[in-house]
Amino acid sequence: MIYFVSSNKNKFREVKRILDRYNIDIEFKELSLIEIQGEIEEIAKHKIKDAYKIIKDEVIVEDDALFIDELNGFPGVYSSYVYKTIGNDGILKLMKDAKNRDARFVSVIAYSNGYTKLFKGIVEGFIAENKQGVSWGYDPIFIPKGYTTTYAMIEKDKISHRSMALKEFVRWYKS
Ligand code: IMP
């Protein structure tokens, strides 16, 4: 049994759905861990250390960030705060006249059993002109490359940043 420490149940639902396919058991531990400032990998490393201290068993944490080229990478590591404050409507407003709508969603999965390892998944894409679909977080405004609609409108597990990072984790975990 591995524990998934997060304050975000939506993330856990997806993580569980993905890991179920590989017969890896995961349980939700709802906890809010301190998020330091820094690069996404540094944030994840700090969180997994704290999570392991509490759980003292196999544990996973995940950190995500949405980087928008036109906004020089904003919201990036501030994605969570920006979502809570200006939200998708605020991002769309900032992007109103943007010609370059390129963006990428990055997931860093950190695993620890005392020994820590990080796995990264990156999905290139675009910021939609308008919100599409009903889902959580930035799903209604992020269109992955090769698609015409947002994460909210597709089977995102097949291609999501989270899936990519977890696939790397599974490959390592099972070997
Ligand atoms: P966090 O700092 O890792 O919790 O995530 C950064 C922000 O990105 C939060 O507001 C999340 O809700 C959002 N987020 C992370 N992954 C996804 C996703 O797959 N879809 C939509 N929003 C996401």
Tab-separated table of C-alpha atoms in Angstrom, residues 57-118:
chain	number	residue	atom	x	y	z
A	57	ASP	CA	5.692	4.261	4.941
A	58	GLU	CA	5.611	4.271	1.143
A	59	VAL	CA	4.302	7.653	0.084
A	60	ILE	CA	3.701	9.768	-3.027
A	61	VAL	CA	3.175	13.503	-3.396
A	62	GLU	CA	2.567	15.376	-6.627
A	63	ASP	CA	3.290	18.913	-7.637
A	64	ASP	CA	1.929	20.481	-10.821
A	65	ALA	CA	2.476	23.705	-12.663
A	66	LEU	CA	1.008	25.340	-15.755
A	67	PHE	CA	3.496	27.436	-17.740
A	68	ILE	CA	2.123	29.941	-20.298
A	69	ASP	CA	4.666	31.242	-22.851
A	70	GLU	CA	2.932	34.566	-23.541
A	71	LEU	CA	3.076	35.295	-19.783
A	72	ASN	CA	6.776	34.318	-19.527
A	73	GLY	CA	5.927	31.074	-17.750
A	74	PHE	CA	3.301	32.484	-15.370
A	75	PRO	CA	1.557	31.045	-13.315
A	76	GLY	CA	4.228	28.263	-13.122
A	77	VAL	CA	4.990	27.360	-9.515
A	78	TYR	CA	2.298	29.819	-8.393
A	79	SER	CA	-0.415	27.867	-10.263
A	80	SER	CA	-2.274	26.889	-7.130
A	81	TYR	CA	-2.374	30.423	-5.699
A	82	VAL	CA	-3.301	31.942	-9.059
A	83	TYR	CA	-6.121	29.447	-9.490
A	84	LYS	CA	-7.492	30.345	-6.069
A	85	THR	CA	-7.249	34.074	-6.720
A	86	ILE	CA	-7.882	35.031	-10.369
A	87	GLY	CA	-8.890	31.550	-11.590
A	88	ASN	CA	-9.526	30.521	-15.174
A	89	ASP	CA	-11.428	33.731	-15.956
A	90	GLY	CA	-8.441	35.774	-14.812
A	91	ILE	CA	-6.034	33.755	-16.972
A	92	LEU	CA	-8.339	34.122	-20.005
A	93	LYS	CA	-8.468	37.865	-19.397
A	94	LEU	CA	-4.672	38.072	-19.301
A	95	MET	CA	-4.580	36.070	-22.546
A	96	LYS	CA	-7.306	38.109	-24.291
A	97	ASP	CA	-5.196	39.498	-27.114
A	98	ALA	CA	-2.396	36.939	-26.980
A	99	LYS	CA	-1.241	35.607	-30.337
A	100	ASN	CA	0.972	32.974	-28.762
A	101	ARG	CA	-1.251	30.660	-26.703
A	102	ASP	CA	1.389	27.933	-26.185
A	103	ALA	CA	1.507	26.433	-22.701
A	104	ARG	CA	2.665	23.291	-20.931
A	105	PHE	CA	1.395	21.359	-17.943
A	106	VAL	CA	4.078	19.756	-15.803
A	107	SER	CA	3.660	17.104	-13.124
A	108	VAL	CA	6.346	16.015	-10.698
A	109	ILE	CA	5.581	12.826	-8.820
A	110	ALA	CA	7.773	12.247	-5.780
A	111	TYR	CA	7.924	8.801	-4.194
A	112	SER	CA	9.623	7.848	-0.940
A	113	ASN	CA	10.108	4.781	1.197
A	114	GLY	CA	12.921	6.556	2.990
A	115	TYR	CA	14.726	6.738	-0.329
A	116	THR	CA	13.274	9.446	-2.587
A	117	LYS	CA	12.813	9.424	-6.336
A	118	LEU	CA	11.195	11.982	-8.679
